[in-house]
CSV table of C-alpha atoms in Angstrom, one decimal:
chain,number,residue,atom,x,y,z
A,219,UNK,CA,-3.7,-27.1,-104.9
A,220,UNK,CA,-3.4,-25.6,-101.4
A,221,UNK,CA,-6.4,-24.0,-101.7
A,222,UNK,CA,-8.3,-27.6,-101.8
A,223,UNK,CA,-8.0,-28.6,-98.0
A,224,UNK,CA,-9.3,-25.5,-97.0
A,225,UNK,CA,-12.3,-26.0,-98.9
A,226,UNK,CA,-12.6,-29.3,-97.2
A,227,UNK,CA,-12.1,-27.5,-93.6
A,228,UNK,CA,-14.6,-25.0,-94.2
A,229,UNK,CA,-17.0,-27.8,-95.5
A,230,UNK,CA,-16.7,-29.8,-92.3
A,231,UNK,CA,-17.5,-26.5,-90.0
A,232,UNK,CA,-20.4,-25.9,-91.8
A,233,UNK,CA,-21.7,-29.3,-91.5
A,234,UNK,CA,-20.7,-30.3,-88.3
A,235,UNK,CA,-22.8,-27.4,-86.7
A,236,UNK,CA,-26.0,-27.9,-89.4
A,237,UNK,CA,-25.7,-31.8,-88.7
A,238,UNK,CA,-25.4,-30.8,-84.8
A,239,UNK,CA,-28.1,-27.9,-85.0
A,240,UNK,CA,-30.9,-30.3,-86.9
A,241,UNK,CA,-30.7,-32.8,-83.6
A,242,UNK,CA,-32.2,-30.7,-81.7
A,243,UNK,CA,-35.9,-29.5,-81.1
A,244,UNK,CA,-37.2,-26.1,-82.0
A,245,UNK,CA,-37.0,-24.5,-78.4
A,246,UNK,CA,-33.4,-25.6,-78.3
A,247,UNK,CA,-32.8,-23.6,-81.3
A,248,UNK,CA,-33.6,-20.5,-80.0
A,249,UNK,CA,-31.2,-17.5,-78.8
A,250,UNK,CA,-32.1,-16.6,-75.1
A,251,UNK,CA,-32.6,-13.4,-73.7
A,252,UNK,CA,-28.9,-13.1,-72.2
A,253,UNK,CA,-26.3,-15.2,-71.7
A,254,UNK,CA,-26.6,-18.8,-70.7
A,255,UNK,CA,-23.2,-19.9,-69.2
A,256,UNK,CA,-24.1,-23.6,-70.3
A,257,UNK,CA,-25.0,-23.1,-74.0
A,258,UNK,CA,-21.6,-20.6,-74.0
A,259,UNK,CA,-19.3,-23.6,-72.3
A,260,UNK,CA,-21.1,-25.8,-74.9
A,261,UNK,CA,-20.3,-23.5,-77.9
A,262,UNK,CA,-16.4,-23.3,-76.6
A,263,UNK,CA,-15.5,-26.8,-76.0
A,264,UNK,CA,-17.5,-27.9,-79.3
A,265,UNK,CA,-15.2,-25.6,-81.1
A,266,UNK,CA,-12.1,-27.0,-79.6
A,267,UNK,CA,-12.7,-30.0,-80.4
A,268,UNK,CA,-13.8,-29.9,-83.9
A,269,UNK,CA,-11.2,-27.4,-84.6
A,270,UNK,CA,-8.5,-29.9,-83.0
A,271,UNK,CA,-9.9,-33.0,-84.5
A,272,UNK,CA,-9.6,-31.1,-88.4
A,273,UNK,CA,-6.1,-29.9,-87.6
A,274,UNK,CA,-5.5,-33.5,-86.7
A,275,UNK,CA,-7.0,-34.7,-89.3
A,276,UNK,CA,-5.7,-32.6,-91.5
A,277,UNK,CA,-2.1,-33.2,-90.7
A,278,UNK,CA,-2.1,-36.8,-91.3
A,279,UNK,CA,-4.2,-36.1,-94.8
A,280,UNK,CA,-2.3,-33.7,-95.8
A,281,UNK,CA,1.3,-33.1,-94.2
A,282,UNK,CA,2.5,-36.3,-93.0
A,283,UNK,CA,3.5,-37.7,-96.3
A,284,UNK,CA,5.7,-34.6,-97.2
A,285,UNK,CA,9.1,-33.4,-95.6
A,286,UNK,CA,9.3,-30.8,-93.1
A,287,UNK,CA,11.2,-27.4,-93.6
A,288,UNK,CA,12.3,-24.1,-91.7
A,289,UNK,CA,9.6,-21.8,-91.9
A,290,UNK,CA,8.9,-20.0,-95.3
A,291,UNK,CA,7.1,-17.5,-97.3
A,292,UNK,CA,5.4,-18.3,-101.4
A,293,UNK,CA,4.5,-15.8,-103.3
A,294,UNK,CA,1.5,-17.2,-105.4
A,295,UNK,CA,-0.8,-14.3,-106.1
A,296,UNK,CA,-0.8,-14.9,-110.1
A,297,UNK,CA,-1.8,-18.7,-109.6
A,298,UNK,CA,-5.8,-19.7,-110.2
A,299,UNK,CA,-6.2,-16.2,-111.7
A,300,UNK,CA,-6.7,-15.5,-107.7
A,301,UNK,CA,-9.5,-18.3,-107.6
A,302,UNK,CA,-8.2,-19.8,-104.6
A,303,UNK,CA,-7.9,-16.0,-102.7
A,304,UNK,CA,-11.6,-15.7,-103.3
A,305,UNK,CA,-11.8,-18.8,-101.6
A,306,UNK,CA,-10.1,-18.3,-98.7
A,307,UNK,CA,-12.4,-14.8,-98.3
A,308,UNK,CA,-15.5,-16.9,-98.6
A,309,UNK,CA,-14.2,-19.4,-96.4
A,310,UNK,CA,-13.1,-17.0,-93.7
A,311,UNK,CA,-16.3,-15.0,-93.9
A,312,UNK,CA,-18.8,-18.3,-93.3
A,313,UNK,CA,-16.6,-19.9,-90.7
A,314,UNK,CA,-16.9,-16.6,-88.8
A,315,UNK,CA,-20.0,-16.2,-89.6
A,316,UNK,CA,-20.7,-19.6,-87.7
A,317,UNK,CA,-18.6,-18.6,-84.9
A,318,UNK,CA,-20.4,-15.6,-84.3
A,319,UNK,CA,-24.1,-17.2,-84.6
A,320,UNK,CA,-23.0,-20.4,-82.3
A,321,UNK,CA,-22.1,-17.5,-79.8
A,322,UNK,CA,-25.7,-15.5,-80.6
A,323,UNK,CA,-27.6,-19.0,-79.4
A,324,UNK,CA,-25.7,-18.8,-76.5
A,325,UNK,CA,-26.9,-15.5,-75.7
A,326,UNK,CA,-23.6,-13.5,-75.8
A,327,UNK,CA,-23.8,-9.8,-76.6
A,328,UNK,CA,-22.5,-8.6,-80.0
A,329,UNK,CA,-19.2,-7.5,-79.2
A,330,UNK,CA,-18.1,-11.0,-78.1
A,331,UNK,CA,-19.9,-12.3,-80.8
A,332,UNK,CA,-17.5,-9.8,-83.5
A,333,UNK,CA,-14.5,-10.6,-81.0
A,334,UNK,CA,-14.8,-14.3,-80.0
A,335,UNK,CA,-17.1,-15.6,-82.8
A,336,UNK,CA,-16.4,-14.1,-86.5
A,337,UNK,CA,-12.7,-14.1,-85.5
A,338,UNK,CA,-12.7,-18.1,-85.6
A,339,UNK,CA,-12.3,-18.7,-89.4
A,340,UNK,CA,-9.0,-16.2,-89.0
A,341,UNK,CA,-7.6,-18.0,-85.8
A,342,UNK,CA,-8.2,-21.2,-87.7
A,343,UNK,CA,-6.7,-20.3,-91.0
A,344,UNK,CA,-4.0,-18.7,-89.5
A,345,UNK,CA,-2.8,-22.3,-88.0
A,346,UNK,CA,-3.4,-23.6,-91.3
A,347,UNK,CA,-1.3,-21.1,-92.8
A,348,UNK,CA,1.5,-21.7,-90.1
A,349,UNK,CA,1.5,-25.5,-91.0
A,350,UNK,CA,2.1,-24.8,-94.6
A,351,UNK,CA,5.2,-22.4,-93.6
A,352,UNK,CA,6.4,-25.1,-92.1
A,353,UNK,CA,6.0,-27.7,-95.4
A,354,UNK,CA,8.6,-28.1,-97.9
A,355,UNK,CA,5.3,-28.6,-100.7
A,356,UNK,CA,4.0,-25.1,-99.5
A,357,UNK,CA,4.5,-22.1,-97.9
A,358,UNK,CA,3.3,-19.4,-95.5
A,359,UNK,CA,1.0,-17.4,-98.4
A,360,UNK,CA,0.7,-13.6,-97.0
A,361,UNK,CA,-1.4,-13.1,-100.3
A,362,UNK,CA,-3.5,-16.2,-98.3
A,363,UNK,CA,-3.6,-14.4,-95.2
A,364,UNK,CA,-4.4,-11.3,-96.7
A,365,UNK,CA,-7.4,-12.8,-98.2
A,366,UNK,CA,-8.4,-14.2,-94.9
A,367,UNK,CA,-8.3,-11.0,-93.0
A,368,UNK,CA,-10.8,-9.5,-95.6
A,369,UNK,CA,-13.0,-12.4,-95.3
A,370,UNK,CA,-13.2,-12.1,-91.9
A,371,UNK,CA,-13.4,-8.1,-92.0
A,372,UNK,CA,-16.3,-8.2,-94.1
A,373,UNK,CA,-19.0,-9.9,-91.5
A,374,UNK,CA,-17.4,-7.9,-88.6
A,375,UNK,CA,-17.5,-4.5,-90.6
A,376,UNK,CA,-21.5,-5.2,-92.3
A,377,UNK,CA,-22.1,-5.9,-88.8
A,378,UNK,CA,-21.0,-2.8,-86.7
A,379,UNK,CA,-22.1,-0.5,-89.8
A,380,UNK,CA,-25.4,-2.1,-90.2
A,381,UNK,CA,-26.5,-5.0,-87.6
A,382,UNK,CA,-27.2,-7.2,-90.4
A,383,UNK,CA,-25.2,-8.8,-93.6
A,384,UNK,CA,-26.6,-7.2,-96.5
A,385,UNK,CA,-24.2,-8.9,-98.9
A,386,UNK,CA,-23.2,-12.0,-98.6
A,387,UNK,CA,-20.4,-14.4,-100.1
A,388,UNK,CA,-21.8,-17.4,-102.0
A,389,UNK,CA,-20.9,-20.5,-104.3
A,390,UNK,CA,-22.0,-22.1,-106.9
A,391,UNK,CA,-20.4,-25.1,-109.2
A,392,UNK,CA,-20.5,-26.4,-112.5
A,393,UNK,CA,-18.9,-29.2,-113.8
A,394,UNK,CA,-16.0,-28.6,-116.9
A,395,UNK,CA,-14.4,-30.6,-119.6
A,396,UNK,CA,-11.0,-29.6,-117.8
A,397,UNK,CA,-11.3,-31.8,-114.9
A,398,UNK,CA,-10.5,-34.5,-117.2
A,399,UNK,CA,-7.6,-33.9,-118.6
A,400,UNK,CA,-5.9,-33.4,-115.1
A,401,UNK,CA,-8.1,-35.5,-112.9
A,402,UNK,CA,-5.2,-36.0,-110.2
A,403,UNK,CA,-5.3,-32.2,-109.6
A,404,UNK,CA,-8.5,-31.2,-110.9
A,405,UNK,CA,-10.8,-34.1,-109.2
A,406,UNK,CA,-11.7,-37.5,-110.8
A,407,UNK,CA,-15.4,-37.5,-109.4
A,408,UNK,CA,-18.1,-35.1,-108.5
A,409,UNK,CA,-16.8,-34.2,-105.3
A,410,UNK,CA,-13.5,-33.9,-105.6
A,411,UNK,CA,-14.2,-31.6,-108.5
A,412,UNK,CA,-16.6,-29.4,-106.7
A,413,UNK,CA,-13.2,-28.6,-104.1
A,414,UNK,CA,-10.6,-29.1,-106.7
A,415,UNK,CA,-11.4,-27.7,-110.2
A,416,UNK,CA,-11.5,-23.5,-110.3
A,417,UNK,CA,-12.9,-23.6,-113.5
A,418,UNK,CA,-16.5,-24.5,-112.4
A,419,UNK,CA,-16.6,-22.6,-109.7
A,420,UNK,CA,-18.1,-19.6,-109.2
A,421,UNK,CA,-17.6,-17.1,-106.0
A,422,UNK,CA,-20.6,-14.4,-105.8
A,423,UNK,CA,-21.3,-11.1,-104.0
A,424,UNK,CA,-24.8,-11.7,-103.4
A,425,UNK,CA,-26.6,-8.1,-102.4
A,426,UNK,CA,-29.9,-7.4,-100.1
A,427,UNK,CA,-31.8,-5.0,-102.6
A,428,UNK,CA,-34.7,-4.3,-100.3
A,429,UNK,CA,-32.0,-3.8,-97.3
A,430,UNK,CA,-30.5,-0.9,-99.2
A,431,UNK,CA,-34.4,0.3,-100.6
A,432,UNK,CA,-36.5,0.1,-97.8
A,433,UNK,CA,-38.8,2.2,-99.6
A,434,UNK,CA,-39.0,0.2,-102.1
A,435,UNK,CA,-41.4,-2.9,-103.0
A,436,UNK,CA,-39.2,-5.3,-103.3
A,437,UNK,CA,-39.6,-8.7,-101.6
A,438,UNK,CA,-37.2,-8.3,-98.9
A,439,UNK,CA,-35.7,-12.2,-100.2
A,440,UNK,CA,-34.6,-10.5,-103.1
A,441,UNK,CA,-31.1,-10.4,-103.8
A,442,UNK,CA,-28.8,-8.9,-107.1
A,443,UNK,CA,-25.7,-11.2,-106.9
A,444,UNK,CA,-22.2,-10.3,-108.9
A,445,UNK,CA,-20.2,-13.2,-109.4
A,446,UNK,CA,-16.4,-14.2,-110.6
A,447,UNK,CA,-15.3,-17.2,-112.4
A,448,UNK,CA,-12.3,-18.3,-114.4
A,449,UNK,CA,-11.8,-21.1,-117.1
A,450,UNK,CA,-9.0,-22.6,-119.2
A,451,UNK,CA,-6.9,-23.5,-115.9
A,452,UNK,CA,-5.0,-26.8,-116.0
A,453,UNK,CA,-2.5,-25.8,-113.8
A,454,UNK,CA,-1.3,-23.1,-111.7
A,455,UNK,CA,0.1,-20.6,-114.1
A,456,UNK,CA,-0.7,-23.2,-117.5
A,457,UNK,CA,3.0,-22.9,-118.1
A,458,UNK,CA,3.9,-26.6,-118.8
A,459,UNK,CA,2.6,-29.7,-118.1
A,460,UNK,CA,4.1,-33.4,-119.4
A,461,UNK,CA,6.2,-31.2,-121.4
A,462,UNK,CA,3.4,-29.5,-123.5
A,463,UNK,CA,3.1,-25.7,-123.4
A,464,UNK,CA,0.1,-24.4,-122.5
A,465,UNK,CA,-0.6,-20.5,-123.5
A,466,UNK,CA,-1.3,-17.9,-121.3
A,467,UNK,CA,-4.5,-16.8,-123.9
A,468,UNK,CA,-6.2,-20.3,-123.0
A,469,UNK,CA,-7.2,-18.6,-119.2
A,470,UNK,CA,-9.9,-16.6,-118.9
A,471,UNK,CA,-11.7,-14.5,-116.2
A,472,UNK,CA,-15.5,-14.3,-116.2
A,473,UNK,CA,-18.2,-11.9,-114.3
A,474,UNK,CA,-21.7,-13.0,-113.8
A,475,UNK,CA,-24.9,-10.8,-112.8
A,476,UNK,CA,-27.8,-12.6,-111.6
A,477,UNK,CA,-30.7,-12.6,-109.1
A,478,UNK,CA,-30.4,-14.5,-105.8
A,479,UNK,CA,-32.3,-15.3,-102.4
A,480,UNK,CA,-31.3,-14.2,-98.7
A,481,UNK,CA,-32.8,-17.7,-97.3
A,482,UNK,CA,-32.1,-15.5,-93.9
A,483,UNK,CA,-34.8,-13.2,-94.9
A,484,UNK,CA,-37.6,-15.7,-95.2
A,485,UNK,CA,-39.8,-15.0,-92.4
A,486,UNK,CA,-40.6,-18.1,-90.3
A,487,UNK,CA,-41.1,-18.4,-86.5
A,488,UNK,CA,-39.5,-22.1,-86.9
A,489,UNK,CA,-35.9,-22.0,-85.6
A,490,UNK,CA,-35.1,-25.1,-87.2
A,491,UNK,CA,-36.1,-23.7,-90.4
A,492,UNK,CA,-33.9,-20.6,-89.5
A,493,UNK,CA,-31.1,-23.0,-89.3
A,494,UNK,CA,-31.3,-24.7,-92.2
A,495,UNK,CA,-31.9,-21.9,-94.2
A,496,UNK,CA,-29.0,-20.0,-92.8
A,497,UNK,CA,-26.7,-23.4,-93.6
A,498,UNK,CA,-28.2,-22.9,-97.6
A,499,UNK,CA,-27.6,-19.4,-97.7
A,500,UNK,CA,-23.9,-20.2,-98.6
A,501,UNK,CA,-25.1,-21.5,-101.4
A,502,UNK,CA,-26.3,-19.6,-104.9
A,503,UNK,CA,-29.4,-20.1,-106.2
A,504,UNK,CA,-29.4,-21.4,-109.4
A,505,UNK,CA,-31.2,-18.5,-112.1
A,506,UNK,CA,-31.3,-16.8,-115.2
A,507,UNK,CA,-27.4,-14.8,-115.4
A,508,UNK,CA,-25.8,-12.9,-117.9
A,509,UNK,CA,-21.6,-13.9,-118.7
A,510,UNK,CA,-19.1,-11.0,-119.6
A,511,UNK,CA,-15.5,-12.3,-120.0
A,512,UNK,CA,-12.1,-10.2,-120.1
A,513,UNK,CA,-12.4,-10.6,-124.0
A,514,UNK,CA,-15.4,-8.7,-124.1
A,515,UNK,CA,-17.9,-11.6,-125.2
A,516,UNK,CA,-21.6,-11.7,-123.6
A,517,UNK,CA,-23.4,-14.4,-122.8
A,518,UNK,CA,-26.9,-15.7,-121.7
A,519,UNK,CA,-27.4,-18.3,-119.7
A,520,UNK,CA,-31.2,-19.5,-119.0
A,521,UNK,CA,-30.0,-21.5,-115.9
A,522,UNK,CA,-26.4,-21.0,-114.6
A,523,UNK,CA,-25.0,-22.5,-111.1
């Protein structure tokens, strides 16, 4: 499951700079007026070095143990029912998204934030993408890439067109009786299921109603949020596994509508608070949803995350 390390990755961004941004005091916290040349020489070699460490890392977890090849393209569009392509967007998006905001506390103007900053997740990716070209177990995924480019796209565009992101990618995760029958691929704990199994996760569109209604009265918090999940996935494509056939019928798409919260719209004057809650606001808020799958069924959920 390529798709897992790059959950992982993204995980580690977004921790490293909420773990980083929480150690410091309030005033530190806030975006100056213009550009400090120390916050910005901060901002770059803190991003070189986390973003050499992973790559690193992430060749001796993941790479070193398989043989090496001549570059190479995969064509794997049809696996995960495109799960894992909705990752990479997501992933893409909020790394940028934390490139571009690292470069907003140092004061930068917007066009080096859209240039320098939302542009990281696609640098980044794009290395990943050329060590997996170069990896007899993978392949250089242009459906991957593709999905990247979109991700990233997505902030800079909501950006230029409006100043703000109205709509924002999120996640949410459930835990499924299909981790265990393929725990080595699908996760044996918590954890590993929450990066591993696609069929409890759920990848959301989560939209700004008042941002769209000004007019309205709203809370500007408000959010309507259209999701995507899948189920029934025990491998790629479920064609065989140990010899058994799986059936095509046993996969099946899912789309959600629900309410959300922008976290990022919650007035406070506390930049600590503003940093926490943009570090949650990757995450769905757990609420009443309604469940239409590709076979036409509807379902209700009181409480679905």
């Amino acid at each position: 499951m390529k798709f897992s390390k790059i959950k992982f990755l993204f995980g580690f961004f977004i921790f490293s700079g909420f773990v980083s941004a929480q150690s410091n005091i309030n005033a530190f916290l806030k975006p100056p007026d213009s550009l400090n040349k120390s916050r910005l020489k901060t901002v770059i070699s803190s991003e070189a070095i986390v973003a050499s460490s992973v790559l690193i890392g992430l060749n001796q977890l993941w790479y070193k143990d398989f043989p090496k090849s001549d570059f190479h393209f995969i064509n794997d569009n049809a696996e995960w029912l495109q799960m894992d392509k909705i990752g990479h967007f997501y992933s893409c998006y909020h790394i940028g998204r934390l490139g571009a905001e690292s470069l907003s506390w140092s004061g930068a103007n917007q066009k080096s934030q859209l240039l320098y900053g939302a542009t990281l997740g696609l640098a980044f990716m794009s290395v990943v993408e050329v060590f997996d070209g170069k990896s007899s177990q993978w392949g250089f995924s242009v459906g991957d890439m593709a999905a990247n480019v979109l991700g990233t796209g997505f902030y800079v565009s909501q950006d230029l067109l409006w100043k703000e992101q109205r709509i924002v990618p999120k996640f949410s995760f459930h835990q499924t009786v299909y981790a265990a029958a393929r725990p080595n691929v699908l996760g044996n704990s918590f954890n590993e299921q929450i990066i591993k199994d696609y069929n409890g996760q759920t990848y959301w569109l989560s939209t700004n109603v008042h941002s769209f209604f000004k007019a309205s009265k709203i809370p500007n918090f408000i959010n309507l949020a259209l999701g995507y999940g899948a189920e029934g996935m025990i491998t790629a494509n479920n064609s065989f596994i140990n010899g058994i056939f799986l059936p095509e019928k046993s996969r099946m798409r899912q789309f959600y509508v629900s309410f959300d919260v922008d976290l990022t719209k919650i007035k406070t004057k506390s930049n600590t608070l503003k940093t926490i809650f943009s570090f949650l606001n990757t995450i769905k808020i757990p609420a009443p949803t309604i469940e239409i799958n590709e076979r036409g069924k509807t379902k209700f959920h009181y409480f679905y995350f």
